[in-house]
mmCIF file of C-alpha atoms in Angstrom:
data_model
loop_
_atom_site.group_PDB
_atom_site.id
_atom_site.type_symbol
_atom_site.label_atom_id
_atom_site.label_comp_id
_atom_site.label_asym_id
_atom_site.label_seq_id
_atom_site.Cartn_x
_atom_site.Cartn_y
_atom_site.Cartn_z
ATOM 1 C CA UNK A 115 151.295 2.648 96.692
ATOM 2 C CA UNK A 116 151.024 -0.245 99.380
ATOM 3 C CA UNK A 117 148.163 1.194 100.643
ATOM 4 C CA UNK A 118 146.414 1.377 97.426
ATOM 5 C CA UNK A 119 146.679 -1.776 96.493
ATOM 6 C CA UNK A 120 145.904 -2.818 99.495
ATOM 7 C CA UNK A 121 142.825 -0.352 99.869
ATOM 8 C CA UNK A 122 141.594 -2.141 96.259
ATOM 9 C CA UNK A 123 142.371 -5.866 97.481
ATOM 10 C CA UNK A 124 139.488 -4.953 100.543
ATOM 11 C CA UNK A 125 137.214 -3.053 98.203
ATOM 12 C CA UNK A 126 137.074 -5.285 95.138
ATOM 13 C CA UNK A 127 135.884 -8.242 96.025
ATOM 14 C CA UNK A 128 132.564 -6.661 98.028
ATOM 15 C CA UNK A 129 132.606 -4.385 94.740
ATOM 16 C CA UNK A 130 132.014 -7.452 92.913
ATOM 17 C CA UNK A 131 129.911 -9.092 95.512
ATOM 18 C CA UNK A 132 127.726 -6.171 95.141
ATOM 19 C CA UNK A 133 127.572 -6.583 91.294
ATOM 20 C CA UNK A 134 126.508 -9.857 91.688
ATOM 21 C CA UNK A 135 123.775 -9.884 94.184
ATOM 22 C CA UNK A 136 122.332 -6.998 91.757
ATOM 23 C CA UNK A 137 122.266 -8.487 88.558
ATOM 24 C CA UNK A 138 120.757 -11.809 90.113
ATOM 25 C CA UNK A 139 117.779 -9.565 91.686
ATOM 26 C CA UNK A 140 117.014 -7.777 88.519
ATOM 27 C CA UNK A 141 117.262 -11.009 86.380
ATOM 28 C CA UNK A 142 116.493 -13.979 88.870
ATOM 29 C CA UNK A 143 119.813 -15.753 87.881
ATOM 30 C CA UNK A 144 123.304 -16.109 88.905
ATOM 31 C CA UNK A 145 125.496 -14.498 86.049
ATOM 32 C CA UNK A 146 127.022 -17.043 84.319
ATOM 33 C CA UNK A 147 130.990 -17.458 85.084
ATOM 34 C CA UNK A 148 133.337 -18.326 82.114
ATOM 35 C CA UNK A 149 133.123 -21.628 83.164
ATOM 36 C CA UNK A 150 130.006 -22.317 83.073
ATOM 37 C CA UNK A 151 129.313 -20.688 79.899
ATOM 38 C CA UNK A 152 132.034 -22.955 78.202
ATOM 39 C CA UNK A 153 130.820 -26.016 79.566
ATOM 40 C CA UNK A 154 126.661 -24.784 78.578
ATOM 41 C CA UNK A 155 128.111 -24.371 74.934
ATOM 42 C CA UNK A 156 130.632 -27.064 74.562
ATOM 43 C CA UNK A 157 127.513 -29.789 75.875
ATOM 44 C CA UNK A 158 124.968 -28.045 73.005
ATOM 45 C CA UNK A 159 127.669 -28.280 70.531
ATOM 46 C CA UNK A 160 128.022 -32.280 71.272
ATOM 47 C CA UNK A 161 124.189 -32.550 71.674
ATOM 48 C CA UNK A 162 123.461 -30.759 68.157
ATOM 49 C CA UNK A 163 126.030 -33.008 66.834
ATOM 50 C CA UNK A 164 124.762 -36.836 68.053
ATOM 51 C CA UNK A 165 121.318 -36.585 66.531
ATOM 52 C CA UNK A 166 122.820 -35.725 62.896
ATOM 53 C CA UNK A 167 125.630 -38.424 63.252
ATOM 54 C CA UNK A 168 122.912 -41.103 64.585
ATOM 55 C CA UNK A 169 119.977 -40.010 62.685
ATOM 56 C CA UNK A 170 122.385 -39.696 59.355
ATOM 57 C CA UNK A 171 123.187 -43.626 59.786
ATOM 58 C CA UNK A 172 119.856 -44.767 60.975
ATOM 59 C CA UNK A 173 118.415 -42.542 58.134
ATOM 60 C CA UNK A 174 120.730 -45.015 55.485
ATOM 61 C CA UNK A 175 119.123 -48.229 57.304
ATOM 62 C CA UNK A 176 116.026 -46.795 57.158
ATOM 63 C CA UNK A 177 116.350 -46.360 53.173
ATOM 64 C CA UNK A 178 117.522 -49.966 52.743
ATOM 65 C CA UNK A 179 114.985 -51.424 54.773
ATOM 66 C CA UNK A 180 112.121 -49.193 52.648
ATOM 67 C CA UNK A 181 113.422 -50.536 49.389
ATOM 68 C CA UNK A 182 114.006 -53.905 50.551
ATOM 69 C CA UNK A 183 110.015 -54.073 51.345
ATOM 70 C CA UNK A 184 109.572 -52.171 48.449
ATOM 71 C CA UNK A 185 107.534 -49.596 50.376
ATOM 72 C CA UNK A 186 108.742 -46.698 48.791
ATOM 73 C CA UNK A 187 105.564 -44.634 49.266
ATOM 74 C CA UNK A 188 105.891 -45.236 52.879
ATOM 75 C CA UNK A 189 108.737 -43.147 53.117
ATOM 76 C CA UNK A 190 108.426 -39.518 53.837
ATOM 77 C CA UNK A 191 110.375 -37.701 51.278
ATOM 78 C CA UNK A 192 110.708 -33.983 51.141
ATOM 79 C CA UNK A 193 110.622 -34.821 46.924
ATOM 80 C CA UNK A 194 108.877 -31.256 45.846
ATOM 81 C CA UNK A 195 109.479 -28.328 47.238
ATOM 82 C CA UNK A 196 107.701 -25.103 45.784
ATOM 83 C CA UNK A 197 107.520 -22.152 46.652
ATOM 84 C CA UNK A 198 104.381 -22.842 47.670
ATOM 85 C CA UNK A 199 105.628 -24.840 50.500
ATOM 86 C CA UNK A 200 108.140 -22.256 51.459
ATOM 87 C CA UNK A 201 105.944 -19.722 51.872
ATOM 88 C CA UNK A 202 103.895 -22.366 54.253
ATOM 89 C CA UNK A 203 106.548 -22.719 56.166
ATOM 90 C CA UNK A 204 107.096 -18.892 55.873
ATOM 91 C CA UNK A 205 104.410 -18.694 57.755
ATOM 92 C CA UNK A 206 104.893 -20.487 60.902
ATOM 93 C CA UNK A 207 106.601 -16.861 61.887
ATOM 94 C CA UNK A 208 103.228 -15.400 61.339
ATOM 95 C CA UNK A 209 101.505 -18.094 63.107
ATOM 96 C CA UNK A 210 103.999 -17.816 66.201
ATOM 97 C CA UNK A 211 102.596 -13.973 66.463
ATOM 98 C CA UNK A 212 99.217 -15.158 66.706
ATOM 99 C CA UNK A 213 99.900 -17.777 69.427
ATOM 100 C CA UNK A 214 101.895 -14.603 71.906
ATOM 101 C CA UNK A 215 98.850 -12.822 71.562
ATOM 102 C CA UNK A 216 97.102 -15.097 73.888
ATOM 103 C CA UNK A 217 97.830 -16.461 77.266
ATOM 104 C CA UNK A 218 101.337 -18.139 77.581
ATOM 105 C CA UNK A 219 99.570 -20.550 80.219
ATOM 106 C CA UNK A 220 97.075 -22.219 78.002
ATOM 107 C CA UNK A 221 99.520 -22.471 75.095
ATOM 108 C CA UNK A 222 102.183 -24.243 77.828
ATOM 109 C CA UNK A 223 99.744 -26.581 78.686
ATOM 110 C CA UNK A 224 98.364 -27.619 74.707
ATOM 111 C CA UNK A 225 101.673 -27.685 73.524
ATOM 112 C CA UNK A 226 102.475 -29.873 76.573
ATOM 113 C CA UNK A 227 100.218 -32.699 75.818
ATOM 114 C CA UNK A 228 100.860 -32.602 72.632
ATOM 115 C CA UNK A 229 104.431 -33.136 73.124
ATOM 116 C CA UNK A 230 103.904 -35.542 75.552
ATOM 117 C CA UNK A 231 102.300 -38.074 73.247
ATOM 118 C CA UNK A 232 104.667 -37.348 70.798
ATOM 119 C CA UNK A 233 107.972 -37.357 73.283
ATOM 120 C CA UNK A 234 107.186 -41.065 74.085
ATOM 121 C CA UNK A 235 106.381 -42.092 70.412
ATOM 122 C CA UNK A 236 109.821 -40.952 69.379
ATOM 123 C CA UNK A 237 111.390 -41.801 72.684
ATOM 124 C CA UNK A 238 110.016 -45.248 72.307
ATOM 125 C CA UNK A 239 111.399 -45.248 68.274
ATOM 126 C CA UNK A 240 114.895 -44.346 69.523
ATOM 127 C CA UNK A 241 115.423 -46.303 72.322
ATOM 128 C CA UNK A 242 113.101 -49.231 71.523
ATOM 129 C CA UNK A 243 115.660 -51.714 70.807
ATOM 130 C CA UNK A 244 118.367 -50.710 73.982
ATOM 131 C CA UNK A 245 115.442 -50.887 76.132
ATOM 132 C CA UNK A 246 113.879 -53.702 74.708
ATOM 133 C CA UNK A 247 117.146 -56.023 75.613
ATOM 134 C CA UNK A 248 117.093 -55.121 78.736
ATOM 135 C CA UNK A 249 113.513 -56.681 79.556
ATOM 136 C CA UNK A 250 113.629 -59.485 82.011
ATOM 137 C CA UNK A 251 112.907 -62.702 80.259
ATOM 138 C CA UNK A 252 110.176 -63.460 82.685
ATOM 139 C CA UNK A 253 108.346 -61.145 80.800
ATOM 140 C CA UNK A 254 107.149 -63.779 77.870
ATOM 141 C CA UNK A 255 107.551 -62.266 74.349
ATOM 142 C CA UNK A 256 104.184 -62.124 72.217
ATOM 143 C CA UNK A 257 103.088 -60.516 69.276
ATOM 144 C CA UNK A 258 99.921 -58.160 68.306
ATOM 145 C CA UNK A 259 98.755 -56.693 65.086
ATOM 146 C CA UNK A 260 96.333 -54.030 65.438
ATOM 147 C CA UNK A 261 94.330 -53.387 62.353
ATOM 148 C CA UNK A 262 91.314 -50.292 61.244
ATOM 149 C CA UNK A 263 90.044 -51.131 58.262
ATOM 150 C CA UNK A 264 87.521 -49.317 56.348
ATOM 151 C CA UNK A 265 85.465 -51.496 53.546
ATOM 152 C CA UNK A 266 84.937 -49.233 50.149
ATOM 153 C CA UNK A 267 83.335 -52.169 49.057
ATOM 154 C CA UNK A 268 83.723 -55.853 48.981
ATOM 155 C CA UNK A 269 87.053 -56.267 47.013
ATOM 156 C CA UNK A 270 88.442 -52.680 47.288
ATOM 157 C CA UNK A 271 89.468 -51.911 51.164
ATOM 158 C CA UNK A 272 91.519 -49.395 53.065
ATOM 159 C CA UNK A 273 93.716 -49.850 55.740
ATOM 160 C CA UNK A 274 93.661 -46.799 58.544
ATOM 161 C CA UNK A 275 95.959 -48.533 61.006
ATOM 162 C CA UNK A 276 98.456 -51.718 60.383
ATOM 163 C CA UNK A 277 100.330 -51.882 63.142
ATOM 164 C CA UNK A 278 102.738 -54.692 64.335
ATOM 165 C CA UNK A 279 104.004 -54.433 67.878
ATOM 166 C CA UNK A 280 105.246 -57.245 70.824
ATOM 167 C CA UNK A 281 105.084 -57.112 74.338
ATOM 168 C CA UNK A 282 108.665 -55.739 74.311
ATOM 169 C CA UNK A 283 107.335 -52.532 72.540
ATOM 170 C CA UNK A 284 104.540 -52.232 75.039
ATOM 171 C CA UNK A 285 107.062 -52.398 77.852
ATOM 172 C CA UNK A 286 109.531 -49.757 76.123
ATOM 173 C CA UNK A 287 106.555 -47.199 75.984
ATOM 174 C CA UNK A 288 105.833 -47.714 79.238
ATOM 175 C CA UNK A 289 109.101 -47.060 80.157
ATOM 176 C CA UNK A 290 109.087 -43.843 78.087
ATOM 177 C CA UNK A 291 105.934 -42.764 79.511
ATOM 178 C CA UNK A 292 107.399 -42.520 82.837
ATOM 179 C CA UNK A 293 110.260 -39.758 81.525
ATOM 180 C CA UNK A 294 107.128 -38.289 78.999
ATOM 181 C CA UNK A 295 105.395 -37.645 82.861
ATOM 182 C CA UNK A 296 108.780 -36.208 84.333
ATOM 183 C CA UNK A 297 108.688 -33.884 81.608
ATOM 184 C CA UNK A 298 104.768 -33.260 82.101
ATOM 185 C CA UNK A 299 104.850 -32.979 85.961
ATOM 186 C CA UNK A 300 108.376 -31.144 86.470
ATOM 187 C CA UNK A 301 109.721 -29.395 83.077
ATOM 188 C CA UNK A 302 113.069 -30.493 83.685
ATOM 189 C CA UNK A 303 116.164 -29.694 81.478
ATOM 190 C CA UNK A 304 117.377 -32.845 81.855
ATOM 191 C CA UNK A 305 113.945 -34.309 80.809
ATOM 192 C CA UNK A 306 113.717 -31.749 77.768
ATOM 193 C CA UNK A 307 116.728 -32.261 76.568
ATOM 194 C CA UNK A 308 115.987 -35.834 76.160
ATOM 195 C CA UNK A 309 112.907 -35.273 74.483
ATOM 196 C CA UNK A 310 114.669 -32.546 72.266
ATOM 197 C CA UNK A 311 116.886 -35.343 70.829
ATOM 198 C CA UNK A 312 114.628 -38.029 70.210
ATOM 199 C CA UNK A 313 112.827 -35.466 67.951
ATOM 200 C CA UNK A 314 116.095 -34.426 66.382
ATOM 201 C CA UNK A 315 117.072 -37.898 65.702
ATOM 202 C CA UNK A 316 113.956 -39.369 64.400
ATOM 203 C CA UNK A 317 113.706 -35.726 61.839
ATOM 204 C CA UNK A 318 117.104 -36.291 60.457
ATOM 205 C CA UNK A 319 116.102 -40.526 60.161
ATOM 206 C CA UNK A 320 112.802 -39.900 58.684
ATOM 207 C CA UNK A 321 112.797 -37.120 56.901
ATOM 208 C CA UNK A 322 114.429 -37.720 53.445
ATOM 209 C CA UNK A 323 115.396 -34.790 51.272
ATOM 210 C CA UNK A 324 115.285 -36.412 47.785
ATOM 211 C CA UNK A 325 118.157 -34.549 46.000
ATOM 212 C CA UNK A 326 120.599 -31.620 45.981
ATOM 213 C CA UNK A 327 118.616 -28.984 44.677
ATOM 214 C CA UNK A 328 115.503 -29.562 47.201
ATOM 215 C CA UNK A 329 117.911 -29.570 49.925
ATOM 216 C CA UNK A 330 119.237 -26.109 48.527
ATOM 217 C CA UNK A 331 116.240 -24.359 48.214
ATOM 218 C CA UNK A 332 115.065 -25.411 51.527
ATOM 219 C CA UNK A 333 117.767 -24.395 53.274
ATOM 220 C CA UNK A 334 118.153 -21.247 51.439
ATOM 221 C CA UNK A 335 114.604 -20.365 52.047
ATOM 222 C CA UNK A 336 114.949 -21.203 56.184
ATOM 223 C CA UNK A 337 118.101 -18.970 55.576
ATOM 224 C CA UNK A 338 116.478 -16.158 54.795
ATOM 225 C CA UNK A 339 113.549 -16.696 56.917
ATOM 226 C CA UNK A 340 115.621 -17.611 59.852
ATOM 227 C CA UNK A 341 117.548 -14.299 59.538
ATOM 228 C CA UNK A 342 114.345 -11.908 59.456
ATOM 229 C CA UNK A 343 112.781 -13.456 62.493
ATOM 230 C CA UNK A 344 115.560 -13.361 64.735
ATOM 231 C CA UNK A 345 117.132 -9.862 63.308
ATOM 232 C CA UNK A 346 113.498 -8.260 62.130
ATOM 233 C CA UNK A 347 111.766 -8.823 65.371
ATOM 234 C CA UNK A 348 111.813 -10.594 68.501
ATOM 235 C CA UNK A 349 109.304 -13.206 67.885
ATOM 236 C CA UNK A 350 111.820 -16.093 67.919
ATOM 237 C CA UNK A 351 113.544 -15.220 70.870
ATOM 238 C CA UNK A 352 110.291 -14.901 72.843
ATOM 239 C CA UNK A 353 108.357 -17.950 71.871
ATOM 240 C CA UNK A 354 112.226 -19.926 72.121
ATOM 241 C CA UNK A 355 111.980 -18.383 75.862
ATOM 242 C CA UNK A 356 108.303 -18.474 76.842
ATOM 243 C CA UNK A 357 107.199 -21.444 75.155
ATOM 244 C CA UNK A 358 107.604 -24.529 77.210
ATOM 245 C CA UNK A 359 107.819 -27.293 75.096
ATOM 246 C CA UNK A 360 110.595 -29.490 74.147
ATOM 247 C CA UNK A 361 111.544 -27.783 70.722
ATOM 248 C CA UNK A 362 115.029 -26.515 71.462
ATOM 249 C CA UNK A 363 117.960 -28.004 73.644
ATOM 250 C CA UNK A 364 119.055 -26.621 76.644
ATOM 251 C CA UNK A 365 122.071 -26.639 78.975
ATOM 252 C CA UNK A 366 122.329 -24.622 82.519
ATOM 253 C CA UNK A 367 125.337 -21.797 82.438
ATOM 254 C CA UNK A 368 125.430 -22.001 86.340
ATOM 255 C CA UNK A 369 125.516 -25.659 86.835
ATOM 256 C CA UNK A 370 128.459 -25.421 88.343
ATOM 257 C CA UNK A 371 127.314 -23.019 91.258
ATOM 258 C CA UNK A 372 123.970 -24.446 91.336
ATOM 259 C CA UNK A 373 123.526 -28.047 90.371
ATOM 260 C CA UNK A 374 120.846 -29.901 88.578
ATOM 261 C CA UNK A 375 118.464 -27.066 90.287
ATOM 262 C CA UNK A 376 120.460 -24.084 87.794
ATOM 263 C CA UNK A 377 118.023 -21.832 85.273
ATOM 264 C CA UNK A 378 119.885 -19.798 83.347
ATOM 265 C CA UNK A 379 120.242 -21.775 79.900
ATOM 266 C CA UNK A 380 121.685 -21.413 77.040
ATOM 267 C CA UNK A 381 119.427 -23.064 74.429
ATOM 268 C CA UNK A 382 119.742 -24.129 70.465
ATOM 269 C CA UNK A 383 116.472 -24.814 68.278
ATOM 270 C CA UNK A 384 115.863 -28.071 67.277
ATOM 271 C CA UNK A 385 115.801 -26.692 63.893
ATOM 272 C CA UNK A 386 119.058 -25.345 63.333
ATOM 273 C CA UNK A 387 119.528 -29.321 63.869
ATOM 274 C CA UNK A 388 117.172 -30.940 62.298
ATOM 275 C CA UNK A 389 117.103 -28.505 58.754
ATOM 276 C CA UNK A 390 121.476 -29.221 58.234
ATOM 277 C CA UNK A 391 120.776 -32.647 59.698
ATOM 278 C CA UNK A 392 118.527 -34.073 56.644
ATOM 279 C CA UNK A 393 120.941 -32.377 54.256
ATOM 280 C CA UNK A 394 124.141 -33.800 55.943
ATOM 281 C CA UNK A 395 122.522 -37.309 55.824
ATOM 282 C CA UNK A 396 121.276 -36.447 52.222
ATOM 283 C CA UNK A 397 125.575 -36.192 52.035
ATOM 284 C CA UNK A 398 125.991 -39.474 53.791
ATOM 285 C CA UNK A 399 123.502 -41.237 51.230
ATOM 286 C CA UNK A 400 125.156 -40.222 48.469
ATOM 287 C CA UNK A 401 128.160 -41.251 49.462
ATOM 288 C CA UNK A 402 126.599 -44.715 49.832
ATOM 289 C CA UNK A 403 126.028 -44.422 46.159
ATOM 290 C CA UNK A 404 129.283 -44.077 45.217
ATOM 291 C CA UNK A 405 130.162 -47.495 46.655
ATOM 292 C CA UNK A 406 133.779 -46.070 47.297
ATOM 293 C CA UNK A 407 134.276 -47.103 50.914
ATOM 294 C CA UNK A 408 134.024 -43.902 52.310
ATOM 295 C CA UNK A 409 131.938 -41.237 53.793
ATOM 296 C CA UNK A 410 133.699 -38.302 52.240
ATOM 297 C CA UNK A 411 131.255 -36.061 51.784
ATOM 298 C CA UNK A 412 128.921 -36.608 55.139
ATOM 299 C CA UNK A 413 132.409 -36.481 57.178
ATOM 300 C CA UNK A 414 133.600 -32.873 55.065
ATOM 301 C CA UNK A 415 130.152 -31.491 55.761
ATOM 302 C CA UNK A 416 129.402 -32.887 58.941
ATOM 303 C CA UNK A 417 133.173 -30.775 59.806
ATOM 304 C CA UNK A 418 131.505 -27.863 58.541
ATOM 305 C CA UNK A 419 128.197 -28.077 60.817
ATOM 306 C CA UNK A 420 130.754 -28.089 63.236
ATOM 307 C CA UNK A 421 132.752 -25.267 62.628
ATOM 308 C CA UNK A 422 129.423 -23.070 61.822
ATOM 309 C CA UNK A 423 127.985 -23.901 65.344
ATOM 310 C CA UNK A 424 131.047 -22.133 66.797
ATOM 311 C CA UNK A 425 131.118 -19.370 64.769
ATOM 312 C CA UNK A 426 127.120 -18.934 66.130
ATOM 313 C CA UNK A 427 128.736 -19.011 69.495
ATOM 314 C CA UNK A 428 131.636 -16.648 68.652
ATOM 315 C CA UNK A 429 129.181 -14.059 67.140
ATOM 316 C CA UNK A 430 127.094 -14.295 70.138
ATOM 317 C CA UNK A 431 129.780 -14.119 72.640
ATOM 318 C CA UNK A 432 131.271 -11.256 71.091
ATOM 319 C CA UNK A 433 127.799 -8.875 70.168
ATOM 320 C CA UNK A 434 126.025 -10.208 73.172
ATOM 321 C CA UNK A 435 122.991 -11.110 71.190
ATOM 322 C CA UNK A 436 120.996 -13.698 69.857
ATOM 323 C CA UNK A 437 122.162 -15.150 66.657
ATOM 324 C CA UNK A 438 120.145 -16.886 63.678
ATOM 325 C CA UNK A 439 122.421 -20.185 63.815
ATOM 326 C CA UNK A 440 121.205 -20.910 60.176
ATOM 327 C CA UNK A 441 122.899 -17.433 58.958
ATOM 328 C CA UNK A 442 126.409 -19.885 59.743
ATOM 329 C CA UNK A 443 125.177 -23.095 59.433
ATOM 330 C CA UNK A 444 123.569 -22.727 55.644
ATOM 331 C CA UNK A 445 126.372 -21.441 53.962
ATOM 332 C CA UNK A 446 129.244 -24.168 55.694
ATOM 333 C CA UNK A 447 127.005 -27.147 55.004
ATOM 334 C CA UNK A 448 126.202 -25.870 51.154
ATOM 335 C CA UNK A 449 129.688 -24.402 50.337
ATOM 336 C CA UNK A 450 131.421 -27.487 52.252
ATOM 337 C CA UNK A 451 130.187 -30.394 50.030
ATOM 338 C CA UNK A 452 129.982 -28.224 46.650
ATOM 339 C CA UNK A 453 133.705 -27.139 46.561
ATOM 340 C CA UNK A 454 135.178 -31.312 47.536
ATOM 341 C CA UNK A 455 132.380 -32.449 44.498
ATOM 342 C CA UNK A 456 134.445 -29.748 42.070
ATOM 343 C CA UNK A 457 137.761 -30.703 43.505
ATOM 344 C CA UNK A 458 137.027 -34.717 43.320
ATOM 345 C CA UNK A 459 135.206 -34.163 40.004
ATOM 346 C CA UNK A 460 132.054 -35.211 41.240
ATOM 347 C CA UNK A 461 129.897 -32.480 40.888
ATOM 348 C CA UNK A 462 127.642 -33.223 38.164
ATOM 349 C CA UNK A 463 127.152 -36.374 39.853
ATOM 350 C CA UNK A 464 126.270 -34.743 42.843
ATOM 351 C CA UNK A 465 123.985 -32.613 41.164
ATOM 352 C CA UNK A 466 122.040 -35.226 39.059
ATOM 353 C CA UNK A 467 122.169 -37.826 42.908
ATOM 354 C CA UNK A 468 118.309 -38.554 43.826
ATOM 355 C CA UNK A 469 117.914 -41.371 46.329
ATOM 356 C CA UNK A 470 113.990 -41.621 45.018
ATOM 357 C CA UNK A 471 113.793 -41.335 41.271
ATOM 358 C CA UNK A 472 110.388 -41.346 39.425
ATOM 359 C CA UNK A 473 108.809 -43.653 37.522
ATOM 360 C CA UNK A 474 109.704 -42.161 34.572
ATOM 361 C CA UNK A 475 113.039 -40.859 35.446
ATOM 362 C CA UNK A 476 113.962 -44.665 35.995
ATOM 363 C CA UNK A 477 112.597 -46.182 32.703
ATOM 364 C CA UNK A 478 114.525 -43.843 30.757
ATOM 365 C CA UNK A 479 117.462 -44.669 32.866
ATOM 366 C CA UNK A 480 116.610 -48.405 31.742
ATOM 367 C CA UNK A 481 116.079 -47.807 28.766
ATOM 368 C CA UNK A 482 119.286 -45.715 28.277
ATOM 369 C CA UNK A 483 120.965 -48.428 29.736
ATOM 370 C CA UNK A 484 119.550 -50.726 27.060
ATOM 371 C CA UNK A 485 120.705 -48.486 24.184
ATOM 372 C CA UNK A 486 124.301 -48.341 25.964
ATOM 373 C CA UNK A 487 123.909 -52.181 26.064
ATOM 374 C CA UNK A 488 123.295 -52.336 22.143
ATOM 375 C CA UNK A 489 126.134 -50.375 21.149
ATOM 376 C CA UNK A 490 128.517 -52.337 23.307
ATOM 377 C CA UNK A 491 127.532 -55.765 21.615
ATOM 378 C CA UNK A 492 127.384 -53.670 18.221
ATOM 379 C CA UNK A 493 130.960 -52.705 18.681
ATOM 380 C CA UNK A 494 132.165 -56.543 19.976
ATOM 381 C CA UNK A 495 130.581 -57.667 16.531
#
């Protein structure tokens, strides 16, 4: 019996040696140990989560700011959504298809500059006023405003660009050029992943769902669509993997054994982010609303996110495939909020919240108001 276990003690660990060196020839990467696959997930689960607790509050600031300027129509608001613009963004599945019909090197390099330019607009948006403190003050501070206009005629006139900037700003893109041409020249993760969250964060700041039932039926509809193109076919999982662009976030499984050099990732899309993002920090506006000194129903929600992001990694630990994070993520972040509004009693309320109401919709608020006004002073008399 000695000898046995002996014997296997020899054997085992050239046996698994063996193993090893195999499956990193046939795949070109270093299996990932337990360790480094907890560490990969745990960092995507904490990067998925900053850009909706970030982008939720900045998204608040940003709402205040619009209505203090009273530049409402500045403000992109997700107000309408038909099915019309479902099936649009239905689509993008189809359009996907087209693009892995032609060459994956061409398509790298256009989706490459255009991310670029992009990168170090919303680089420069996110970190603008961090970097912006940290210019030396022998760099003086001036102002520019950059103005196209186009004359209809000699009273009526149309603005294509108004832009304010300062010298600051022009320093903080230059700064955020430099990582924009790390990214360009070198495709690091490190790089992406940086990229990847300024997008996230300025999507969930600046893209306002307007009420409850929008941000239902949108996420319903990327439910559904989410679940056919990751389960129906194997588009999504080949463009997620052969695109390079910065559209998901990424973390190395075999850091650990290989440093910042590593290249088998685990990855999460930008928009199982960015979709429960704008609806969490729908949440966290409405809880503005209620002026009760809490954040009740982002905080509840924003739990839920959580707990649906490691179910996604349970299911995909456990069937060894590629999971539609949405199929999780939809049903925690609608159920979550929906049951504490019937518990707290708040679920008309929640129903009837807009954060943009029409024209219309507010003069008959007014003008209910009036009437309620009336009868008050009618019963006092």
């Amino acid at each position: 019996m000695a000898d046995v276990e002996s014997i296997v003690e020899e054997v085992l660990p050239s046996v698994v040696e063996n193993i090893t060196e195999a499956a990193t020839n046939a795949t070109g990467r270093v299996p990932a140990t337990p360790e480094g696959m907890a560490l990969a997930y745990s960092s995507l689960v904490i990067m998925a989560l900053i850009p909706i607790f970030f982008g939720s509050f900045r998204s608040v600031k940003h709402q205040q700011q619009q209505r203090t300027a009273g530049c409402r129509s500045e403000l992109m608001t997700l107000q309408l959504l038909t099915t019309r613009h479902l099936m649009k963004t239905r689509s993008m599945g189809s359009i996907f298809m087209v693009l892995s019909v032609f060459s994956k090197d061409y398509i790298n390099l256009l989706l490459s500059a255009y991310f670029f330019v992009l990168g170090v607009l919303a680089l420069s948006h996110v970190f603008g006023a961090i970097i912006s403190g940290m210019v030396p003050a022998a760099i003086p501070f001036e102002n520019y405003h950059l103005q196209l206009m186009r004359t209809k005629t000699d009273k009526e006139k149309e603005y294509l660009i108004d832009y304010k900037f300062s010298s600051y700003d022009l320093v903080c893109m230059g700064v955020c050029s430099v990582l924009g041409v790390w990214y360009l020249i070198k495709k690091h993760w490190i790089a992406n992943n940086l990229l990847g969250l300024a997008f996230a964060i300025n999507g969930v700041e600046l893209l306002h769902l307007n009420n409850m039932q929008t941000g239902a039926l949108l996420l319903g509809g990327l439910f559904v669509y989410d679940i056919f193109w990751v389960f129906g076919t194997n588009v999504m999982v080949t463009v997620a993997k052969s695109f390079e662009a910065p559209i998901k976030l990424v973390f190395p499984q075999d850091l650990l054994e290989n440093g910042l050099e590593a290249n088998n990732f685990a990855m999460l899309g930008l928009g199982d982010i960015v979709i429960p993002g704008i609806f969490i920090a729908l949440l966290l506006r409405f809880d503005h609303s209620l002026n009760r000194g809490s954040n009740t129903y982002f905080k509840a929600t924003f739990a839920a996110y959580f707990m649906g992001l490691l179910m996604t990694i349970f299911v995909m630990h456990v069937f060894k495939h590629a999971q539609p994070a949405l199929l999780y993520l939809v049903p925690a972040c609608l159920i979550a909020p929906s049951l504490l509004a019937l518990c707290k009693g708040d679920l008309k309320r929640l129903i009837a919240y807009e954060d943009h109401p029409s024209e219309e919709e507010s003069a008959v608020k007014e003008d209910d108001g009036k009437e309620e006004a009336k009868k008050d002073q009618a019963l006092k008399w």
